[in-house]
Coordinates of C-alpha atoms and ligand atoms in Angstrom, one line a residue:
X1 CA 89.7 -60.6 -32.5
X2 CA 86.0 -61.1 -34.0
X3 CA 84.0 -58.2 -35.1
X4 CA 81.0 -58.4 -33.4
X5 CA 78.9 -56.2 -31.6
X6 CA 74.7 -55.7 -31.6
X7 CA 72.1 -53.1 -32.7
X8 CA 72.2 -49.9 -30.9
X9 CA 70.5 -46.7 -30.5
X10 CA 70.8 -43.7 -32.3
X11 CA 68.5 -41.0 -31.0
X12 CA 68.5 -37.8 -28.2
X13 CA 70.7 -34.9 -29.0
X14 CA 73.9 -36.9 -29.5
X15 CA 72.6 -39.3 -32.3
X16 CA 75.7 -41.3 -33.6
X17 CA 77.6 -40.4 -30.4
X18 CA 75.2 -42.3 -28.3
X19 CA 75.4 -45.7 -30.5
X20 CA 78.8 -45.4 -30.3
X21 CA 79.0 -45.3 -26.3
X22 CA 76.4 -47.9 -26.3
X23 CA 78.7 -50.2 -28.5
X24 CA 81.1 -49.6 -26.3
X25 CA 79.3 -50.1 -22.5
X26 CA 79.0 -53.7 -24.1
X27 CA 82.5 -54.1 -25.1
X28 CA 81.5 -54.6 -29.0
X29 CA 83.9 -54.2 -31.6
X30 CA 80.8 -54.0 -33.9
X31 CA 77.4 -52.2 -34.8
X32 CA 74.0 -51.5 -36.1
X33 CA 72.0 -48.6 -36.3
X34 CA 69.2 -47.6 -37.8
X35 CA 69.1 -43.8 -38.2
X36 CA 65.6 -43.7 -36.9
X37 CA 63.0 -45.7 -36.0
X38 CA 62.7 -48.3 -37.9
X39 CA 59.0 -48.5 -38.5
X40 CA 58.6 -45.2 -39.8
X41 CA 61.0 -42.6 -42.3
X42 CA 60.7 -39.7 -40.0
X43 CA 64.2 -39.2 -40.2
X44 CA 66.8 -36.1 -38.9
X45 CA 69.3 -34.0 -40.9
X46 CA 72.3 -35.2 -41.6
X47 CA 74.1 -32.3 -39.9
X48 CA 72.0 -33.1 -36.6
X49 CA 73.5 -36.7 -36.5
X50 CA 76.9 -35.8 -34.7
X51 CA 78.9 -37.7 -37.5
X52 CA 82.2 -36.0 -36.6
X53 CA 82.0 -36.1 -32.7
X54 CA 81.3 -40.1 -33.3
X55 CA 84.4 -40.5 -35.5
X56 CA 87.0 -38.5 -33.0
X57 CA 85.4 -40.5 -30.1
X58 CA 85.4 -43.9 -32.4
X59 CA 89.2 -43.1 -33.1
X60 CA 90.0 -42.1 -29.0
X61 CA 88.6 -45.6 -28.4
X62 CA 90.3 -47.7 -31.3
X63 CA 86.5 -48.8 -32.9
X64 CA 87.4 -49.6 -36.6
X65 CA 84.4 -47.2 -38.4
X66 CA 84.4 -50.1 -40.9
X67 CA 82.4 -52.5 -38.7
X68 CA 79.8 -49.7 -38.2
X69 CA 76.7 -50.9 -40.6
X70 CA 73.6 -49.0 -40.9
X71 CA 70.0 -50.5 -41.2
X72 CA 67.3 -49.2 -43.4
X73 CA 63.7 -48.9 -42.0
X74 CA 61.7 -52.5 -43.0
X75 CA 58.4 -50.6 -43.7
X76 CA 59.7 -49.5 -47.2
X77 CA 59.0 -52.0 -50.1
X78 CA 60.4 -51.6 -53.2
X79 CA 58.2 -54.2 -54.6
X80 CA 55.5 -52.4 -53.5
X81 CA 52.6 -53.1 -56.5
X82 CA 52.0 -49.0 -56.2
X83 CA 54.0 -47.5 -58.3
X84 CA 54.2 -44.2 -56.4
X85 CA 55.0 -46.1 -53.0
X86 CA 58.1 -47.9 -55.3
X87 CA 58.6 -44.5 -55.9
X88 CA 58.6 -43.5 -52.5
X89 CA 60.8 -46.4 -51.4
X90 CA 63.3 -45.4 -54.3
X91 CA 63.4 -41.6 -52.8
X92 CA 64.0 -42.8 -48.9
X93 CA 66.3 -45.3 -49.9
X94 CA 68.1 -42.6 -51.8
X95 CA 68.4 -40.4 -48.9
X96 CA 69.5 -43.5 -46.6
X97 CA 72.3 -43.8 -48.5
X98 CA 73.5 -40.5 -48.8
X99 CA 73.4 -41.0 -44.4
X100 CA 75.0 -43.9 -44.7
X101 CA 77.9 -42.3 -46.6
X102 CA 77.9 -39.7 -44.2
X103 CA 78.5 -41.5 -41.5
X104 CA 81.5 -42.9 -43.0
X105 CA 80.0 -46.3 -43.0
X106 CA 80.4 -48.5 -46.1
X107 CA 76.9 -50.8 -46.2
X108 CA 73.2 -50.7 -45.5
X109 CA 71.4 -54.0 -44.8
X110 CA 67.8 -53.8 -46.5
X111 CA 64.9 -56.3 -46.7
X112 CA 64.8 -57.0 -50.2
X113 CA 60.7 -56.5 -50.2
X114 CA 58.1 -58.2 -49.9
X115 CA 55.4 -59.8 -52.9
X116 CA 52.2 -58.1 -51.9
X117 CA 50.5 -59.2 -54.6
X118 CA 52.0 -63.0 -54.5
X119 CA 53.6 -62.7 -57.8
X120 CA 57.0 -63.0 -56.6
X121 CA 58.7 -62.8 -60.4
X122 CA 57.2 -59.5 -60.6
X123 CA 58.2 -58.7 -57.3
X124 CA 62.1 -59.7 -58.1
X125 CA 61.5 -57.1 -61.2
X126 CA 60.2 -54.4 -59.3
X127 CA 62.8 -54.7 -56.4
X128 CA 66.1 -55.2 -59.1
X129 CA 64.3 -52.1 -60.8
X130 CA 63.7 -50.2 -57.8
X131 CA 67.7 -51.0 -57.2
X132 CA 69.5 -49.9 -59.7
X133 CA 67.6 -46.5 -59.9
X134 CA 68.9 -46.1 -55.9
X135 CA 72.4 -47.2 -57.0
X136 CA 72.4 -44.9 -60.3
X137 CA 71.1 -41.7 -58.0
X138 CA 74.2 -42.4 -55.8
X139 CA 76.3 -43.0 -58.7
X140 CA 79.3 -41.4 -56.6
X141 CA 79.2 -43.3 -53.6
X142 CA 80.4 -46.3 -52.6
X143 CA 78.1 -47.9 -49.9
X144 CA 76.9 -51.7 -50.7
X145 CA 73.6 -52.3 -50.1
X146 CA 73.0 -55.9 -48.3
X147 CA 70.5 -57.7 -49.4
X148 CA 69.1 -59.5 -46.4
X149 CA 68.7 -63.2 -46.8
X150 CA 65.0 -63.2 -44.7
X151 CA 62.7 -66.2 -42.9
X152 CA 59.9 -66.2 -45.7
X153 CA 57.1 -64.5 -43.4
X154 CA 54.4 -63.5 -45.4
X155 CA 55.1 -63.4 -49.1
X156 CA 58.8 -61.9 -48.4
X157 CA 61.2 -62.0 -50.9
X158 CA 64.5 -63.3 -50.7
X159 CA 64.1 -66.6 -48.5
X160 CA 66.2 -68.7 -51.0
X161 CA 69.5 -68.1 -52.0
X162 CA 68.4 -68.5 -55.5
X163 CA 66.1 -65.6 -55.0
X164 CA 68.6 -63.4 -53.7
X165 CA 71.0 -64.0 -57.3
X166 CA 68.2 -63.6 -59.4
X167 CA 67.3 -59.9 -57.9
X168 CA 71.8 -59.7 -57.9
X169 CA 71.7 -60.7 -61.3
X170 CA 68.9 -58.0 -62.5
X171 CA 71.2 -55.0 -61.0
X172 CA 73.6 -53.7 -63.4
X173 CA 76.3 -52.3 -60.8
X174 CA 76.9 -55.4 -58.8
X175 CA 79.8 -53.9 -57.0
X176 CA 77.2 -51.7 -55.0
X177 CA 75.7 -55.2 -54.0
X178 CA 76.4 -57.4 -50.8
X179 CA 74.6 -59.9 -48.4
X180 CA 73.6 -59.8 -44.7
X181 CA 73.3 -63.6 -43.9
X182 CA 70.9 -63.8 -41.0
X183 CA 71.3 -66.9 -38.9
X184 CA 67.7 -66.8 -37.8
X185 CA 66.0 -65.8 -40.9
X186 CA 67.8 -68.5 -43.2
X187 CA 67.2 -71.4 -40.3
X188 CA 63.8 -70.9 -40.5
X189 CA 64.1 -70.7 -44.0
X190 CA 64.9 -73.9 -44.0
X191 CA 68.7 -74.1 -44.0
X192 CA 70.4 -76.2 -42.3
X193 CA 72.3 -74.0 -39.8
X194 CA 72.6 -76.4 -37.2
X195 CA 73.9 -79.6 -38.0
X196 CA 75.3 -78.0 -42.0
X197 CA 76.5 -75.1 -41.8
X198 CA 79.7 -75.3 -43.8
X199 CA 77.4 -77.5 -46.5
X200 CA 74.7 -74.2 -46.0
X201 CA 77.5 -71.9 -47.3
X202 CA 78.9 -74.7 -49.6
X203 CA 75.5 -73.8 -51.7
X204 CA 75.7 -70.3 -51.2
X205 CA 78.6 -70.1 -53.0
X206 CA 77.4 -72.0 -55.7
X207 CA 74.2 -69.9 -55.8
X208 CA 75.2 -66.3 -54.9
X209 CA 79.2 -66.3 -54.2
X210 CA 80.9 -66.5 -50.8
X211 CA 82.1 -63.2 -51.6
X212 CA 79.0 -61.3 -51.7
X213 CA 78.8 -61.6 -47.7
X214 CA 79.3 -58.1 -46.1
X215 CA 77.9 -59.1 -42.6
X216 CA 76.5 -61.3 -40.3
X217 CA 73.4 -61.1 -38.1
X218 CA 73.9 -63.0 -35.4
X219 CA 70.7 -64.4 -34.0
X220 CA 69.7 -67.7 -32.2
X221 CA 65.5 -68.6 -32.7
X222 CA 62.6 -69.7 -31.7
X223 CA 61.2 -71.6 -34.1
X224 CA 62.3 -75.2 -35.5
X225 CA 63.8 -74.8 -38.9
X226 CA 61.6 -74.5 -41.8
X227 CA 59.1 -72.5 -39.3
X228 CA 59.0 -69.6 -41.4
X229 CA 58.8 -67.6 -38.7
X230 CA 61.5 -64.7 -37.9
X231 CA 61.4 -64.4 -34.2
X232 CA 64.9 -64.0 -32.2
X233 CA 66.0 -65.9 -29.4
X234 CA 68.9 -65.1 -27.2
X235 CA 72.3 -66.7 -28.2
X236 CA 71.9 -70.2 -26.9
X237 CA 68.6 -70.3 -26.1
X238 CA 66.9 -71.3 -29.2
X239 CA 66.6 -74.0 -31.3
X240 CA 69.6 -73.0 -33.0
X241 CA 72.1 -73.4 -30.1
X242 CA 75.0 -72.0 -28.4
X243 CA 77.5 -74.8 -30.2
X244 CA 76.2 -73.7 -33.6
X245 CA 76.3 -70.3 -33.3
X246 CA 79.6 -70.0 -32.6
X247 CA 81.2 -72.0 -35.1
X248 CA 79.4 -69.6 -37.6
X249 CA 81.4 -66.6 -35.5
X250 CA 84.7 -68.3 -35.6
X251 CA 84.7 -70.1 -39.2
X252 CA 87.4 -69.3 -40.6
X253 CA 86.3 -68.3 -43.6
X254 CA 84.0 -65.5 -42.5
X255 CA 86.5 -63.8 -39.6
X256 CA 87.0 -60.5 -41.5
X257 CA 83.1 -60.1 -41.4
X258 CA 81.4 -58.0 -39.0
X259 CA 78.6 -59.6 -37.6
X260 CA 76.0 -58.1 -35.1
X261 CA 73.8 -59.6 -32.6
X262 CA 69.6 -58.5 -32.7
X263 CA 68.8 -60.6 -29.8
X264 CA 65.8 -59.8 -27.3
X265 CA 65.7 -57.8 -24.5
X266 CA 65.1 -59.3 -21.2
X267 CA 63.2 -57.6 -18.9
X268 CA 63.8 -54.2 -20.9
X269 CA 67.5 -54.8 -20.3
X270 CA 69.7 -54.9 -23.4
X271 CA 71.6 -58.7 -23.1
X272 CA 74.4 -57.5 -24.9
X273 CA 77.5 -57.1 -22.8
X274 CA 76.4 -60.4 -20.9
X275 CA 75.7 -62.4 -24.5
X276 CA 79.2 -60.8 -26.0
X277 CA 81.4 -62.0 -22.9
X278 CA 79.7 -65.5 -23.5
X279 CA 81.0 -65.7 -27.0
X280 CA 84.6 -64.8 -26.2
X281 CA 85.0 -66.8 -23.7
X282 CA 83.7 -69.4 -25.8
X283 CA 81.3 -70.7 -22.6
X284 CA 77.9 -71.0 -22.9
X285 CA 76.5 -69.9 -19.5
X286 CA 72.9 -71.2 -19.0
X287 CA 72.1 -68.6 -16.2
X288 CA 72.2 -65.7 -18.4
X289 CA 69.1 -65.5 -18.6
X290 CA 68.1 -65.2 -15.2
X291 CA 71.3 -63.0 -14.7
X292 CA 70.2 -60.3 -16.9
X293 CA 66.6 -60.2 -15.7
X294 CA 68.2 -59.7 -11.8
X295 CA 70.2 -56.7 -13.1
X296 CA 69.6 -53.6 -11.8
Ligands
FE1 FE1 66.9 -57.1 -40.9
FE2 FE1 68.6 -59.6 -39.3
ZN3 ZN1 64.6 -61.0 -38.1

Protein backbone atom coordinates (compact mmCIF):
# COMPACT_ATOMS: atom_id res chain seq x y z
CA UNK A 1 0.00 0.00 0.00
CA UNK A 2 1.31 3.63 -1.03
CA UNK A 3 1.49 6.33 1.46
CA UNK A 4 -0.29 9.02 0.03
CA UNK A 5 -2.80 11.30 1.18
CA UNK A 6 -3.21 15.44 0.60
CA UNK A 7 -3.03 18.68 2.61
CA UNK A 8 -5.61 19.09 5.18
CA UNK A 9 -6.98 21.35 7.68
CA UNK A 10 -6.09 21.94 10.94
CA UNK A 11 -8.18 24.71 12.60
CA UNK A 12 -11.76 25.01 14.85
CA UNK A 13 -11.61 23.70 18.35
CA UNK A 14 -10.46 20.17 17.43
CA UNK A 15 -7.15 21.25 15.61
CA UNK A 16 -5.18 17.98 14.78
CA UNK A 17 -8.35 15.96 15.34
CA UNK A 18 -10.02 17.57 12.42
CA UNK A 19 -6.97 16.86 9.82
CA UNK A 20 -6.98 13.60 10.87
CA UNK A 21 -10.89 12.92 10.07
CA UNK A 22 -10.29 14.88 6.90
CA UNK A 23 -7.39 12.46 5.90
CA UNK A 24 -9.58 9.93 6.52
CA UNK A 25 -13.15 11.11 4.65
CA UNK A 26 -10.61 10.79 1.61
CA UNK A 27 -9.37 7.47 2.35
CA UNK A 28 -5.59 8.79 2.68
CA UNK A 29 -2.99 6.88 4.27
CA UNK A 30 -1.02 10.20 4.24
CA UNK A 31 -0.93 14.09 5.35
CA UNK A 32 -0.10 17.61 5.48
CA UNK A 33 -0.78 20.28 7.74
CA UNK A 34 0.18 23.34 8.31
CA UNK A 35 -0.48 24.38 11.99
CA UNK A 36 -1.91 27.59 10.84
CA UNK A 37 -2.40 29.60 8.10
CA UNK A 38 0.12 29.49 6.11
CA UNK A 39 0.53 33.12 5.08
CA UNK A 40 0.84 34.37 8.40
CA UNK A 41 2.60 33.03 12.08
CA UNK A 42 -0.42 33.60 14.15
CA UNK A 43 -0.15 30.36 15.55
CA UNK A 44 -2.05 28.42 18.72
CA UNK A 45 -0.61 26.77 21.86
CA UNK A 46 0.64 23.66 21.62
CA UNK A 47 -1.67 22.39 24.37
CA UNK A 48 -4.80 23.78 22.33
CA UNK A 49 -3.83 21.51 19.28
CA UNK A 50 -5.59 18.20 20.49
CA UNK A 51 -2.17 16.23 19.90
CA UNK A 52 -3.38 13.29 22.13
CA UNK A 53 -7.09 12.94 20.94
CA UNK A 54 -5.45 12.83 17.23
CA UNK A 55 -2.99 10.02 18.21
CA UNK A 56 -5.76 7.65 20.08
CA UNK A 57 -8.13 8.35 17.05
CA UNK A 58 -5.02 7.91 14.49
CA UNK A 59 -4.33 4.50 16.34
CA UNK A 60 -8.46 3.38 16.50
CA UNK A 61 -8.17 3.84 12.66
CA UNK A 62 -4.72 2.19 11.91
CA UNK A 63 -3.10 5.76 10.35
CA UNK A 64 0.78 5.18 10.75
CA UNK A 65 1.61 8.83 12.69
CA UNK A 66 4.86 8.55 10.57
CA UNK A 67 3.26 9.60 7.25
CA UNK A 68 1.80 12.75 9.14
CA UNK A 69 4.27 15.74 7.83
CA UNK A 70 3.88 19.21 8.87
CA UNK A 71 4.34 22.41 6.73
CA UNK A 72 5.86 25.57 7.79
CA UNK A 73 4.27 28.95 6.76
CA UNK A 74 6.05 30.17 3.19
CA UNK A 75 5.98 33.92 4.30
CA UNK A 76 9.18 33.32 6.53
CA UNK A 77 12.61 33.81 4.79
CA UNK A 78 15.50 32.90 6.25
CA UNK A 79 17.43 34.70 3.62
CA UNK A 80 15.75 37.56 4.32
CA UNK A 81 18.56 40.57 3.79
CA UNK A 82 17.17 42.06 7.35
CA UNK A 83 18.88 40.65 9.77
CA UNK A 84 16.18 41.03 12.39
CA UNK A 85 13.47 39.37 10.00
CA UNK A 86 16.37 36.31 9.67
CA UNK A 87 16.05 36.65 13.19
CA UNK A 88 12.50 36.39 13.24
CA UNK A 89 12.33 33.52 10.78
CA UNK A 90 15.04 31.68 13.04
CA UNK A 91 12.58 32.26 16.29
CA UNK A 92 9.25 30.86 14.33
CA UNK A 93 11.01 28.21 12.80
CA UNK A 94 12.17 27.33 16.22
CA UNK A 95 8.80 27.21 17.66
CA UNK A 96 7.50 25.17 14.46
CA UNK A 97 9.64 22.59 15.35
CA UNK A 98 9.03 22.19 18.79
CA UNK A 99 5.00 21.61 17.25
CA UNK A 100 6.20 19.51 15.01
CA UNK A 101 7.74 17.24 17.66
CA UNK A 102 4.70 17.60 19.53
CA UNK A 103 2.64 16.22 17.26
CA UNK A 104 4.70 13.19 17.14
CA UNK A 105 5.49 13.94 13.54
CA UNK A 106 9.12 13.44 12.41
CA UNK A 107 9.61 16.28 9.40
CA UNK A 108 8.69 19.81 8.41
CA UNK A 109 8.80 20.73 4.61
CA UNK A 110 10.16 24.43 4.41
CA UNK A 111 10.89 26.75 1.41
CA UNK A 112 14.42 27.12 1.56
CA UNK A 113 14.03 31.14 1.03
CA UNK A 114 13.99 33.28 -1.29
CA UNK A 115 17.17 35.95 -2.71
CA UNK A 116 15.58 39.29 -2.14
CA UNK A 117 18.33 40.96 -2.91
CA UNK A 118 19.44 38.66 -6.19
CA UNK A 119 22.58 37.61 -4.65
CA UNK A 120 21.70 34.08 -4.34
CA UNK A 121 25.39 32.95 -2.85
CA UNK A 122 24.58 35.16 -0.06
CA UNK A 123 21.29 33.97 0.14
CA UNK A 124 22.56 30.09 0.40
CA UNK A 125 24.81 31.63 3.43
CA UNK A 126 22.10 33.25 5.16
CA UNK A 127 19.62 30.35 4.77
CA UNK A 128 22.49 27.39 5.84
CA UNK A 129 23.24 30.02 8.68
CA UNK A 130 19.79 30.65 9.56
CA UNK A 131 19.59 26.57 9.68
CA UNK A 132 21.87 25.32 11.79
CA UNK A 133 20.96 28.02 14.57
CA UNK A 134 17.11 26.28 14.23
CA UNK A 135 18.70 22.83 14.38
CA UNK A 136 21.23 23.80 17.35
CA UNK A 137 18.10 25.49 19.40
CA UNK A 138 16.38 21.99 18.96
CA UNK A 139 19.41 20.17 19.70
CA UNK A 140 17.13 17.35 21.36
CA UNK A 141 14.80 16.72 18.86
CA UNK A 142 14.72 14.75 16.12
CA UNK A 143 12.42 16.23 13.28
CA UNK A 144 14.20 16.67 9.69
CA UNK A 145 13.54 19.66 8.13
CA UNK A 146 12.77 19.16 4.19
CA UNK A 147 14.23 21.35 2.14
CA UNK A 148 11.66 21.89 -0.62
CA UNK A 149 13.11 21.50 -4.10
CA UNK A 150 10.90 24.77 -5.55
CA UNK A 151 9.76 26.12 -9.38
CA UNK A 152 12.27 29.22 -9.37
CA UNK A 153 9.48 31.94 -9.06
CA UNK A 154 10.91 35.07 -8.31
CA UNK A 155 14.47 34.86 -7.08
CA UNK A 156 13.60 31.60 -4.97
CA UNK A 157 16.25 29.56 -3.83
CA UNK A 158 16.58 26.01 -4.28
CA UNK A 159 15.36 25.40 -8.05
CA UNK A 160 18.47 23.23 -8.85
CA UNK A 161 19.50 20.32 -7.16
CA UNK A 162 22.88 21.70 -6.89
CA UNK A 163 21.49 24.56 -4.97
CA UNK A 164 19.74 22.43 -2.60
CA UNK A 165 23.52 20.43 -1.60
CA UNK A 166 25.21 23.50 -1.41
CA UNK A 167 22.78 24.98 1.40
CA UNK A 168 22.94 20.70 2.70
CA UNK A 169 26.56 20.99 2.62
CA UNK A 170 26.79 24.49 4.73
CA UNK A 171 24.65 22.75 7.75
CA UNK A 172 26.67 20.98 10.23
CA UNK A 173 23.98 18.41 11.56
CA UNK A 174 22.98 16.83 8.29
CA UNK A 175 21.01 14.15 9.98
CA UNK A 176 18.30 16.92 10.80
CA UNK A 177 18.27 17.46 6.92
CA UNK A 178 15.86 15.84 4.30
CA UNK A 179 14.12 16.80 0.86
CA UNK A 180 10.44 17.30 -0.25
CA UNK A 181 10.74 16.62 -4.09
CA UNK A 182 7.83 18.47 -5.61
CA UNK A 183 6.72 17.18 -8.91
CA UNK A 184 5.38 20.48 -9.99
CA UNK A 185 7.99 22.80 -8.74
CA UNK A 186 11.09 20.71 -10.14
CA UNK A 187 8.99 20.29 -13.80
CA UNK A 188 8.83 23.70 -14.09
CA UNK A 189 12.16 23.93 -12.98
CA UNK A 190 13.16 22.47 -15.76
CA UNK A 191 13.41 18.67 -14.96
CA UNK A 192 12.52 16.40 -16.95
CA UNK A 193 9.61 14.68 -15.09
CA UNK A 194 7.80 13.52 -17.89
CA UNK A 195 9.52 11.73 -20.36
CA UNK A 196 13.01 11.19 -17.49
CA UNK A 197 12.07 10.71 -14.50
CA UNK A 198 14.27 7.80 -13.45
CA UNK A 199 17.29 9.89 -15.38
CA UNK A 200 15.74 13.16 -13.06
CA UNK A 201 16.50 11.09 -9.86
CA UNK A 202 19.54 9.44 -11.57
CA UNK A 203 21.14 13.22 -11.08
CA UNK A 204 19.74 13.76 -7.83
CA UNK A 205 21.59 11.19 -6.48
CA UNK A 206 24.62 12.25 -7.86
CA UNK A 207 23.95 15.89 -6.67
CA UNK A 208 22.08 15.52 -3.31
CA UNK A 209 21.68 11.55 -2.52
CA UNK A 210 18.64 9.48 -3.14
CA UNK A 211 18.55 9.16 0.46
CA UNK A 212 17.88 12.64 1.51
CA UNK A 213 14.16 12.25 0.14
CA UNK A 214 11.67 12.29 3.19
CA UNK A 215 8.47 13.01 0.99
CA UNK A 216 6.84 13.54 -1.95
CA UNK A 217 4.48 16.28 -3.17
CA UNK A 218 2.41 15.08 -5.54
CA UNK A 219 1.22 17.69 -7.93
CA UNK A 220 0.38 17.66 -11.78
CA UNK A 221 0.90 21.61 -13.48
CA UNK A 222 0.03 23.98 -15.52
CA UNK A 223 2.75 25.23 -17.07
CA UNK A 224 5.17 23.55 -19.75
CA UNK A 225 8.45 22.66 -18.21
CA UNK A 226 10.99 25.18 -17.68
CA UNK A 227 7.91 27.76 -17.10
CA UNK A 228 9.09 28.73 -13.88
CA UNK A 229 5.90 29.02 -12.73
CA UNK A 230 4.52 27.00 -9.56
CA UNK A 231 0.91 26.68 -10.18
CA UNK A 232 -0.92 23.14 -9.51
CA UNK A 233 -2.99 21.26 -11.73
CA UNK A 234 -5.21 18.37 -10.76
CA UNK A 235 -3.59 14.83 -11.17
CA UNK A 236 -3.84 14.34 -14.90
CA UNK A 237 -4.75 17.35 -15.99
CA UNK A 238 -1.61 19.21 -16.60
CA UNK A 239 1.10 19.15 -18.59
CA UNK A 240 2.58 16.67 -16.50
CA UNK A 241 0.08 13.82 -17.00
CA UNK A 242 -1.73 11.09 -15.42
CA UNK A 243 0.93 8.28 -16.91
CA UNK A 244 3.81 10.20 -15.41
CA UNK A 245 2.61 10.84 -12.25
CA UNK A 246 1.99 7.64 -11.28
CA UNK A 247 5.12 5.94 -12.14
CA UNK A 248 6.74 8.54 -9.70
CA UNK A 249 3.98 7.05 -6.94
CA UNK A 250 4.73 3.44 -7.64
CA UNK A 251 8.75 3.51 -8.41
CA UNK A 252 10.05 1.26 -6.65
CA UNK A 253 12.49 2.97 -5.31
CA UNK A 254 10.53 5.68 -3.50
CA UNK A 255 7.48 3.22 -2.01
CA UNK A 256 8.45 3.77 1.62
CA UNK A 257 7.92 7.64 1.01
CA UNK A 258 5.02 9.44 1.95
CA UNK A 259 3.88 11.58 -0.63
CA UNK A 260 0.89 14.09 -0.49
CA UNK A 261 -1.19 15.61 -3.02
CA UNK A 262 -1.61 19.84 -3.07
CA UNK A 263 -3.94 19.82 -5.92
CA UNK A 264 -6.70 22.56 -6.60
CA UNK A 265 -9.93 22.76 -5.43
CA UNK A 266 -12.77 22.61 -7.84
CA UNK A 267 -15.52 24.52 -7.31
CA UNK A 268 -14.58 24.94 -3.45
CA UNK A 269 -14.73 21.13 -3.21
CA UNK A 270 -11.59 19.43 -2.01
CA UNK A 271 -10.73 16.65 -5.20
CA UNK A 272 -9.16 14.47 -2.85
CA UNK A 273 -11.08 11.32 -2.29
CA UNK A 274 -12.07 11.36 -6.10
CA UNK A 275 -8.07 12.05 -7.21
CA UNK A 276 -6.85 9.29 -4.50
CA UNK A 277 -9.38 6.48 -5.81
CA UNK A 278 -7.90 7.34 -9.40
CA UNK A 279 -4.44 6.50 -8.33
CA UNK A 280 -5.21 3.13 -6.78
CA UNK A 281 -7.03 2.05 -9.18
CA UNK A 282 -4.37 2.91 -11.41
CA UNK A 283 -7.31 4.60 -14.08
CA UNK A 284 -7.13 7.83 -15.17
CA UNK A 285 -10.78 9.00 -15.32
CA UNK A 286 -11.09 12.13 -17.58
CA UNK A 287 -14.55 13.14 -16.00
CA UNK A 288 -13.29 13.92 -12.70
CA UNK A 289 -13.25 17.04 -13.23
CA UNK A 290 -16.65 17.64 -14.10
CA UNK A 291 -17.59 14.91 -11.38
CA UNK A 292 -16.31 16.90 -8.62
CA UNK A 293 -17.66 20.24 -9.62
CA UNK A 294 -21.44 18.36 -9.76
CA UNK A 295 -20.94 17.21 -6.18
CA UNK A 296 -23.04 18.38 -3.70
FE1 LIG B 1 5.59 23.82 -0.30
FE1 LIG C 1 4.91 21.48 -2.64
ZN1 LIG D 1 3.92 24.81 -5.26
Amino acid sequence: MVKIGSHVSMSGDDMFLVSVKEAQSYQATALMVYTGAPQNTRRKAMDQLKVDEALDYMQSIGFDPNNVVVHAPYIMNLANPSEEKRAFAVSFLTEEIKRTAHMNANQIVLHPGSAVGKDRPQAIKWIAEGLNQVIDNTKDLSVKIALETMAGKGNEVGKTFEELNEIISLVDEKNRLSVCFDTCHTHDAGYDIVGDFDGVMKHFDQVVGNQYISVFHINDSKNEKGASKDRHENIGFGYIGYEALLKVIYHKDFLDIPKILETPYINDKAPYLEELAMIRDKTFDPQLKEKIEQKV
